[in-house]
Amino acid sequence: DLEPVNPADVPVTAAGALKSYKLAAKAISRLQSLPSGNISLLCDVLVKEVSDLTGYDRVMVYRFHEDEHGEVVAECRQPDLEPYLGLHYPATDIPQSSRFLFMKNKVRMICDCMAPPVEVVQDERLSQPLSLCGSTLRSPHGCHAQYMANMGSVASLVMSVTINEDDDEMDGDQQTGRKLWGLVVCHHTCPRFVPFPLRYACEFLVQVFGVQINKEVELAAQMREKHILRTQTVLCDMLLRDAPVGIITQSPNVMDLVKCDGAALYYRKKFWLLGVTPTEAEIRDIAEWLLECHSGSTGLSTDSLMEAGYPGASILGDAVCGMAAVRITSKDFLFWFRSHTAKEIKWGGAKHDPGDKDDGRKMHPRSSFKAFLEVVKRRSLPWEDVEMDAI
């Protein structure tokens, strides 16, 4: 790419480049001086630093959840802009192809989504089609340009935040063992070009932020494992000293082991219920269904009883969508229940014209949002591997 350069622009000159690196260095030292154990504070400080460096109207940290939907977890914006902090967006808003590109190219700048695209003419002698995925100056996809316009954004700068996958060690620039944790997203309401030295300084800052996030994620996982081990030890001790009823009636109980809305023990045809659960008759019906349809396994976990094939799922409604069940004897069960996700998630979508119609070929950002709400209606938060290990 040959980017246009105005020699009078401060960041383009040698002194300006040095200044941008110094600015990034100060921001990096501020990030590294923060106390550990607070991802929220880390994100808040980063958006403020990126905003000060680049001057965009809105800077956000956008975090991906386990089920791949996204959430705005930090935001620094001009006071006249609508806040996006705390809003969740469906996974389809950032397709897998875009996520793959964000793993390859850490920075993506769109100076003006309204600018008419310029055709690239390929030499016929080239044996393969020309890929522009590595180009900074390439025009945005029509759907993305429309999405930006719907949000009132004309220019953007997006930087990817990658962390180690599981416990794999970082291996230089290799992408193996890396995953996309989230994005740092900058929006501007009028055209904006950020010169390369300043972009490079921001990229370096976001890389350091990724290292800090990686530490925090690993620390949080260790803390959670310690909590689970402590709770498991106490519950196992209760089981050794008492009938299984103790793990439901005493404190801590089975609800302290994993995040859930309710739990139940079905033991010797008696019921002990905690929190939000089905009725005793419904639990008996679930136990009979498990014995009939899943007799070969010691349990079952699902974020949607309806999708798992339980016939009475529609009767349970939104209160009980997800379930983890463990068979403790041939006919006795321990259950954990989760309600549907919509009750604790604030969904957001791009502004849209109600007159717009989907024609099946052209994907509108808002249409994918509506479809996701329908799907999420009877689905709980997914059960994570670490939670199933604990159970």
Steps between C-alpha positions, in 0.01 A plus 500: 500500500617853421328722754451874441732705721482865599856595609355770724315240713690470828478119541651442152824689566786330683433714808129420477569126472721517808227694682237237417725222636563704814124547542451124462781436749325717761171322436673161527660590833157610631350166395783303660474693828134401557419254782436140387163329526295773332439448125231769502746767621759385245245544217383841630857634509576363150202672329595831663863465384405403141250788490769747612746359243270489198222754560213274388148595616442156652746231616372163628633168622283229343534161667399163354315253724533120494202470261671761273252785553659835591463754781620859536686485834664846496430826319637854470276726287401857420211601733255555212533137379264221607671264750572142389658387828347175627326416173531149355506424127432167324793293371380554141580874522870408466509195269765227526671627182551841667632337818748299291624824342535664842730213602717566191487882492504655844391848382222599258436866416205632298548872434163566337236230453307734267792544257429342158714185453769497231516192280822299513589363156678166509751400235359208303837322518466453877426134569299567819250771598662791683433499875457842661452366854838645606429843353438798729346709225253241366138607494263353765247235400164655404320333792756631750487852354122494542535367855734791585264752340208355700700559819576859398869420452698619194855400598635218716819347634483142631783317678488134602577374852637144496586279797642151552258217436485277808851469649699516176810714517542797267717400206639816341269623226339160449119499512489142626367488853352851472136605507309823449397633847345819366546821304586862574252690279526873420218690323487852359201693369697659213789376279822439696847382394753386762860507366703180507739593788206576729319179391817304571527654846135407568560146377794465740284635786222249422754213485616590852132521604456145361790374714339663808160350414662159457646525852162604643314217322749244632484650852117492497506134385740409784282682757191322372670162513605568860141595592366184331757280679415656838127454443550143372704413810227629735221325305692170487559528873123543550435191287741295711350619831134528405230381261515669155234744625770711671635630169160663436391604849826634645743777403690497268265296282506371141388841366834645619690256278395648162301803385134398482149622579384188682597149609316186607573164657275207409597229750302191596186650340525814715572855383717783633475820296711819501438822304319497164408140413225300330228356726552163672276330241698661215832392655370144529401518132850628404659214701279244321591655161873479587468135603308419182696702241845537659531177696849438363650817652562621854347841428410769251575869450317732260431872459164415340279218630282557194791431262609204715163342416328518839124486419395722793745784424233741370301463825805597707510832312782753531564434871675167432681466165841357585573197717794299623399166651715234668384151592621426854346150527309287248182712544605808700608831347656832585389792279621853427266733307552823306244752375509644147772754421279786382408586859857609579614630161429843358491448123578782262477536124585752235235762427283393210220622281184296578414528129812301403423149384738205487527362149676181605819580308602819678569459874386796707669526841165542675343187349769273650438674834127422494557136409744459789245630752257232390765228542618627839148491645526139614875480565709545814864597535708203380663267753876551487751213507636607838145493645434151367833385645389642836165320484 
